[in-house]
């Protein structure tokens, strides 16, 4: 059994830790166990129940009514979201189902939910309105710490394969299309966000040169000088001193003034960096990327 901390519940359900504790006391909604060191933790079953409650709350239900329902009644209410969907309701239902499948190591359910979402919404809209919000909710875009639950590693592997397969189905860009070079700098291995950005850029008709994970800067320099891309896109995710990141960004910005340098990643680090070169831009989210394309 995986043990979840209360901040894991907060991240996966969107319910604040303070609120979860209130519901525990007032409604006996869930009850944490205690480790041998007296640390509170929660089970898969408790996480799933809180996920169900959170999703239903977003669609007009009251916590007092939900707390009085059995687990079976909560599932019945969730089924109604699929039967009578609005645009936002169906997306929320799919995100809920993806998260449930992730927690239960259920690859078949995960794959079927993804297929249903992309069939109903179209692949690009499915990615933007279901897949990307799921990635953000589960923390799979930026998390790299060793405390990530094993279910999230499981989901990351599936997600990576889905994005790669989807990207391979896209047509090649026109010969005169602008080129984007994408890579992760040395010691960056968390590739999901980079793959997702590559898919989005390709889907908009641009050419991409995808270099992958942890590329040494001497190799990056050779690739840039050879391909002369209009845009260079990289992510800084793994925690390290912001001074080191600033030096790397300055290297790209000053050495390649004819390219637009796009950076993204962990906002906790990047928000501390003052960008001093005009050709460097910090993209905080996918909407800002779309604004450039």
CSV table of C-alpha atoms in Angstrom, one decimal:
chain,number,residue,atom,x,y,z
A,1,UNK,CA,0.0,0.0,0.0
A,2,UNK,CA,1.3,3.4,-0.9
A,3,UNK,CA,1.2,5.9,1.9
A,4,UNK,CA,0.2,9.5,1.0
A,5,UNK,CA,0.9,12.6,3.0
A,6,UNK,CA,-1.7,15.2,3.4
A,7,UNK,CA,0.1,17.5,0.9
A,8,UNK,CA,-0.1,14.6,-1.7
A,9,UNK,CA,-3.9,14.6,-1.1
A,10,UNK,CA,-4.0,18.4,-1.5
A,11,UNK,CA,-2.1,18.2,-4.8
A,12,UNK,CA,-4.0,15.4,-6.4
A,13,UNK,CA,-7.5,16.5,-5.3
A,14,UNK,CA,-7.2,20.3,-5.2
A,15,UNK,CA,-8.6,20.4,-1.6
A,16,UNK,CA,-6.5,22.4,0.8
A,17,UNK,CA,-4.9,20.5,3.7
A,18,UNK,CA,-6.7,22.7,6.2
A,19,UNK,CA,-10.0,21.9,4.6
A,20,UNK,CA,-9.2,18.1,4.6
A,21,UNK,CA,-8.6,18.3,8.4
A,22,UNK,CA,-11.8,20.1,9.0
A,23,UNK,CA,-13.7,17.5,7.0
A,24,UNK,CA,-12.0,14.7,9.0
A,25,UNK,CA,-13.2,16.3,12.3
A,26,UNK,CA,-16.6,17.6,11.2
A,27,UNK,CA,-17.8,14.8,8.9
A,28,UNK,CA,-15.5,11.9,9.6
A,29,UNK,CA,-15.0,11.8,5.8
A,30,UNK,CA,-11.6,10.1,6.0
A,31,UNK,CA,-9.3,9.2,8.9
A,32,UNK,CA,-5.5,9.1,8.6
A,33,UNK,CA,-3.4,6.3,10.0
A,34,UNK,CA,-0.2,6.8,12.0
A,35,UNK,CA,3.2,5.5,11.2
A,36,UNK,CA,5.6,4.2,13.9
A,37,UNK,CA,7.0,7.7,14.1
A,38,UNK,CA,3.4,9.1,14.6
A,39,UNK,CA,3.3,10.6,11.1
A,40,UNK,CA,-0.1,10.9,9.5
A,41,UNK,CA,-0.6,9.1,6.2
A,42,UNK,CA,-3.5,8.1,4.0
A,43,UNK,CA,-4.3,5.0,1.9
A,44,UNK,CA,-5.2,4.7,-1.8
A,45,UNK,CA,-8.8,4.1,-0.8
A,46,UNK,CA,-8.9,7.4,1.2
A,47,UNK,CA,-7.3,9.3,-1.6
A,48,UNK,CA,-9.8,7.9,-4.1
A,49,UNK,CA,-12.7,8.9,-1.9
A,50,UNK,CA,-11.4,12.4,-1.5
A,51,UNK,CA,-10.9,12.6,-5.2
A,52,UNK,CA,-14.5,11.6,-5.8
A,53,UNK,CA,-15.8,14.2,-3.3
A,54,UNK,CA,-13.6,16.9,-4.8
A,55,UNK,CA,-14.8,16.3,-8.3
A,56,UNK,CA,-18.5,16.3,-7.2
A,57,UNK,CA,-18.0,19.5,-5.2
A,58,UNK,CA,-16.8,21.2,-8.4
A,59,UNK,CA,-20.2,20.5,-9.9
A,60,UNK,CA,-22.6,21.8,-7.4
A,61,UNK,CA,-22.8,19.2,-4.7
A,62,UNK,CA,-22.6,20.1,-1.0
A,63,UNK,CA,-20.0,18.6,1.3
A,64,UNK,CA,-22.6,17.8,3.9
A,65,UNK,CA,-24.6,15.7,1.4
A,66,UNK,CA,-21.5,14.0,0.0
A,67,UNK,CA,-20.1,13.1,3.4
A,68,UNK,CA,-23.4,11.2,4.1
A,69,UNK,CA,-23.1,9.1,0.9
A,70,UNK,CA,-21.6,5.7,0.7
A,71,UNK,CA,-18.7,5.0,-1.6
A,72,UNK,CA,-21.0,3.4,-4.0
A,73,UNK,CA,-23.4,6.4,-4.1
A,74,UNK,CA,-20.4,8.7,-4.7
A,75,UNK,CA,-19.4,6.6,-7.7
A,76,UNK,CA,-23.0,6.6,-9.0
A,77,UNK,CA,-23.0,10.4,-8.9
A,78,UNK,CA,-19.7,10.5,-10.8
A,79,UNK,CA,-21.2,8.3,-13.5
A,80,UNK,CA,-23.8,11.0,-14.0
A,81,UNK,CA,-21.1,13.4,-15.1
A,82,UNK,CA,-20.4,11.2,-18.1
A,83,UNK,CA,-24.1,10.7,-18.9
A,84,UNK,CA,-25.1,14.4,-18.9
A,85,UNK,CA,-21.9,16.2,-19.7
A,86,UNK,CA,-21.2,19.9,-20.4
A,87,UNK,CA,-17.9,21.0,-21.7
A,88,UNK,CA,-16.3,21.5,-18.4
A,89,UNK,CA,-18.0,18.6,-16.8
A,90,UNK,CA,-16.8,16.0,-19.2
A,91,UNK,CA,-13.2,17.3,-19.0
A,92,UNK,CA,-13.3,17.1,-15.2
A,93,UNK,CA,-14.7,13.6,-15.4
A,94,UNK,CA,-11.9,12.5,-17.7
A,95,UNK,CA,-9.2,14.1,-15.5
A,96,UNK,CA,-10.8,12.3,-12.5
A,97,UNK,CA,-10.7,9.0,-14.3
A,98,UNK,CA,-7.1,9.4,-15.4
A,99,UNK,CA,-6.1,10.1,-11.8
A,100,UNK,CA,-8.0,7.1,-10.5
A,101,UNK,CA,-6.4,4.9,-13.1
A,102,UNK,CA,-3.0,6.2,-12.1
A,103,UNK,CA,-3.5,5.6,-8.4
A,104,UNK,CA,-4.7,2.0,-9.1
A,105,UNK,CA,-1.9,1.1,-11.6
A,106,UNK,CA,-4.6,0.4,-14.1
A,107,UNK,CA,-3.0,0.9,-17.5
A,108,UNK,CA,-6.1,-0.4,-19.4
A,109,UNK,CA,-8.4,2.2,-17.7
A,110,UNK,CA,-5.8,4.9,-18.2
A,111,UNK,CA,-5.5,4.1,-21.9
A,112,UNK,CA,-9.3,3.8,-22.4
A,113,UNK,CA,-9.9,7.1,-20.7
A,114,UNK,CA,-7.3,8.8,-22.8
A,115,UNK,CA,-8.7,7.3,-26.0
A,116,UNK,CA,-12.3,8.3,-25.1
A,117,UNK,CA,-11.2,11.9,-24.3
A,118,UNK,CA,-9.3,12.3,-27.6
A,119,UNK,CA,-12.1,10.7,-29.6
A,120,UNK,CA,-14.8,13.0,-28.1
A,121,UNK,CA,-12.8,16.2,-28.1
A,122,UNK,CA,-10.3,15.7,-30.9
A,123,UNK,CA,-6.6,15.0,-30.2
A,124,UNK,CA,-5.4,18.5,-29.7
A,125,UNK,CA,-8.3,19.7,-27.6
A,126,UNK,CA,-8.1,16.5,-25.6
A,127,UNK,CA,-4.5,17.1,-24.9
A,128,UNK,CA,-5.1,20.8,-24.0
A,129,UNK,CA,-8.3,20.4,-21.9
A,130,UNK,CA,-7.8,17.0,-20.3
A,131,UNK,CA,-4.2,15.7,-20.6
A,132,UNK,CA,-2.4,18.9,-19.8
A,133,UNK,CA,-4.6,19.8,-16.8
A,134,UNK,CA,-4.1,16.2,-15.6
A,135,UNK,CA,-0.3,16.6,-15.9
A,136,UNK,CA,-0.4,19.8,-13.9
A,137,UNK,CA,-2.8,18.4,-11.3
A,138,UNK,CA,-0.7,15.3,-10.7
A,139,UNK,CA,2.5,17.3,-10.6
A,140,UNK,CA,4.0,15.3,-13.5
A,141,UNK,CA,5.3,18.3,-15.4
A,142,UNK,CA,7.7,19.7,-12.8
A,143,UNK,CA,8.2,17.2,-10.0
A,144,UNK,CA,11.5,15.5,-9.7
A,145,UNK,CA,12.0,14.8,-6.0
A,146,UNK,CA,12.5,11.2,-4.7
A,147,UNK,CA,9.2,11.3,-2.7
A,148,UNK,CA,7.0,11.1,-5.8
A,149,UNK,CA,4.6,8.2,-5.3
A,150,UNK,CA,5.3,5.2,-7.5
A,151,UNK,CA,2.0,5.6,-9.2
A,152,UNK,CA,3.2,8.8,-10.7
A,153,UNK,CA,6.2,7.1,-12.2
A,154,UNK,CA,3.8,4.6,-13.7
A,155,UNK,CA,1.7,7.3,-15.2
A,156,UNK,CA,4.7,9.2,-16.5
A,157,UNK,CA,5.8,6.2,-18.6
A,158,UNK,CA,2.4,5.8,-20.2
A,159,UNK,CA,2.2,9.6,-20.8
A,160,UNK,CA,5.6,9.7,-22.4
A,161,UNK,CA,4.6,6.9,-24.9
A,162,UNK,CA,1.3,8.6,-25.7
A,163,UNK,CA,3.0,11.9,-26.6
A,164,UNK,CA,5.7,10.2,-28.6
A,165,UNK,CA,3.2,8.2,-30.6
A,166,UNK,CA,1.0,11.3,-31.2
A,167,UNK,CA,3.9,13.4,-32.3
A,168,UNK,CA,4.9,10.7,-34.9
A,169,UNK,CA,1.5,10.9,-36.5
A,170,UNK,CA,1.9,14.7,-37.2
A,171,UNK,CA,2.9,15.7,-40.8
A,172,UNK,CA,6.3,17.0,-41.4
A,173,UNK,CA,6.6,20.8,-41.5
A,174,UNK,CA,7.0,22.7,-44.8
A,175,UNK,CA,10.6,23.3,-45.9
A,176,UNK,CA,10.4,27.0,-45.1
A,177,UNK,CA,8.8,26.6,-41.7
A,178,UNK,CA,10.5,28.2,-38.7
A,179,UNK,CA,12.6,25.8,-36.7
A,180,UNK,CA,12.5,25.2,-33.0
A,181,UNK,CA,15.3,23.4,-31.3
A,182,UNK,CA,14.3,21.6,-28.0
A,183,UNK,CA,16.6,20.1,-25.4
A,184,UNK,CA,17.1,19.6,-21.7
A,185,UNK,CA,20.4,20.9,-20.4
A,186,UNK,CA,23.0,18.8,-18.6
A,187,UNK,CA,21.6,16.7,-15.7
A,188,UNK,CA,18.0,17.4,-16.6
A,189,UNK,CA,16.1,14.1,-17.2
A,190,UNK,CA,12.4,15.0,-16.6
A,191,UNK,CA,11.3,14.9,-20.2
A,192,UNK,CA,7.4,15.0,-20.1
A,193,UNK,CA,7.1,18.8,-20.4
A,194,UNK,CA,9.7,18.9,-23.3
A,195,UNK,CA,7.9,16.2,-25.2
A,196,UNK,CA,4.6,17.9,-24.7
A,197,UNK,CA,6.0,21.2,-26.0
A,198,UNK,CA,7.5,19.4,-29.0
A,199,UNK,CA,4.0,18.0,-29.8
A,200,UNK,CA,2.3,21.4,-29.5
A,201,UNK,CA,4.9,23.1,-31.7
A,202,UNK,CA,4.8,20.3,-34.4
A,203,UNK,CA,1.0,20.4,-34.3
A,204,UNK,CA,1.0,24.0,-35.3
A,205,UNK,CA,3.1,23.3,-38.4
A,206,UNK,CA,6.5,24.3,-37.3
A,207,UNK,CA,9.7,22.2,-37.6
A,208,UNK,CA,11.3,20.9,-34.5
A,209,UNK,CA,14.8,19.6,-33.8
A,210,UNK,CA,14.5,17.4,-30.7
A,211,UNK,CA,17.7,16.7,-28.9
A,212,UNK,CA,16.3,15.1,-25.8
A,213,UNK,CA,17.5,14.8,-22.2
A,214,UNK,CA,20.7,16.0,-20.5
A,215,UNK,CA,22.5,17.3,-23.6
A,216,UNK,CA,26.1,18.7,-22.9
A,217,UNK,CA,26.4,22.4,-23.8
A,218,UNK,CA,29.3,21.7,-26.2
A,219,UNK,CA,26.9,19.5,-28.2
A,220,UNK,CA,24.1,22.0,-27.9
A,221,UNK,CA,26.4,24.7,-29.3
A,222,UNK,CA,27.4,22.6,-32.3
A,223,UNK,CA,23.7,21.8,-33.0
A,224,UNK,CA,22.7,25.4,-32.8
A,225,UNK,CA,25.6,26.6,-35.0
A,226,UNK,CA,24.8,24.0,-37.6
A,227,UNK,CA,21.0,24.2,-37.7
A,228,UNK,CA,20.6,27.9,-37.0
A,229,UNK,CA,17.1,27.6,-35.5
A,230,UNK,CA,14.9,30.6,-35.1
A,231,UNK,CA,13.8,29.4,-31.7
A,232,UNK,CA,15.6,27.5,-28.9
A,233,UNK,CA,13.4,26.0,-26.2
A,234,UNK,CA,14.7,24.4,-22.9
A,235,UNK,CA,13.4,23.6,-19.4
A,236,UNK,CA,15.0,24.0,-16.0
A,237,UNK,CA,13.3,21.7,-13.6
A,238,UNK,CA,15.8,19.9,-11.3
A,239,UNK,CA,16.6,22.1,-8.2
A,240,UNK,CA,19.9,23.8,-8.4
A,241,UNK,CA,21.3,27.2,-7.5
A,242,UNK,CA,19.6,30.0,-9.5
A,243,UNK,CA,23.0,31.5,-10.2
A,244,UNK,CA,23.9,28.5,-12.2
A,245,UNK,CA,20.7,28.7,-14.2
A,246,UNK,CA,21.3,32.4,-14.8
A,247,UNK,CA,24.7,31.7,-16.3
A,248,UNK,CA,23.3,29.0,-18.6
A,249,UNK,CA,20.5,31.3,-19.8
A,250,UNK,CA,23.0,34.2,-20.3
A,251,UNK,CA,25.2,31.8,-22.4
A,252,UNK,CA,22.4,31.0,-24.7
A,253,UNK,CA,21.1,34.6,-25.0
A,254,UNK,CA,24.5,36.2,-25.7
A,255,UNK,CA,26.0,33.5,-27.9
A,256,UNK,CA,23.0,33.1,-30.1
A,257,UNK,CA,21.5,36.6,-30.6
A,258,UNK,CA,19.7,35.6,-33.8
A,259,UNK,CA,17.6,33.0,-32.1
A,260,UNK,CA,14.7,33.6,-29.7
A,261,UNK,CA,15.5,31.7,-26.5
A,262,UNK,CA,12.4,30.3,-24.7
A,263,UNK,CA,12.8,28.9,-21.2
A,264,UNK,CA,10.3,27.3,-18.9
A,265,UNK,CA,10.2,25.0,-15.9
A,266,UNK,CA,10.0,25.3,-12.2
A,267,UNK,CA,8.7,28.8,-11.4
A,268,UNK,CA,10.1,28.7,-7.9
A,269,UNK,CA,13.6,28.9,-9.4
A,270,UNK,CA,13.0,30.8,-12.6
A,271,UNK,CA,11.0,33.6,-10.9
A,272,UNK,CA,14.2,34.6,-9.1
A,273,UNK,CA,16.2,35.2,-12.2
A,274,UNK,CA,16.4,38.6,-13.9
A,275,UNK,CA,16.6,38.1,-17.6
A,276,UNK,CA,19.0,40.6,-19.1
A,277,UNK,CA,19.1,39.8,-22.8
A,278,UNK,CA,16.3,40.9,-25.1
A,279,UNK,CA,16.1,37.6,-27.0
A,280,UNK,CA,15.2,35.5,-23.9
A,281,UNK,CA,11.6,34.9,-22.8
A,282,UNK,CA,10.3,33.0,-19.8
A,283,UNK,CA,7.1,31.0,-20.6
A,284,UNK,CA,5.1,30.4,-17.4
A,285,UNK,CA,2.6,28.0,-19.0
A,286,UNK,CA,1.4,26.4,-22.2
A,287,UNK,CA,-0.9,29.4,-23.0
A,288,UNK,CA,2.2,31.6,-23.3
A,289,UNK,CA,3.7,29.1,-25.7
A,290,UNK,CA,0.6,29.1,-27.8
A,291,UNK,CA,0.7,32.9,-27.9
A,292,UNK,CA,4.0,32.7,-29.7
A,293,UNK,CA,3.0,30.0,-32.2
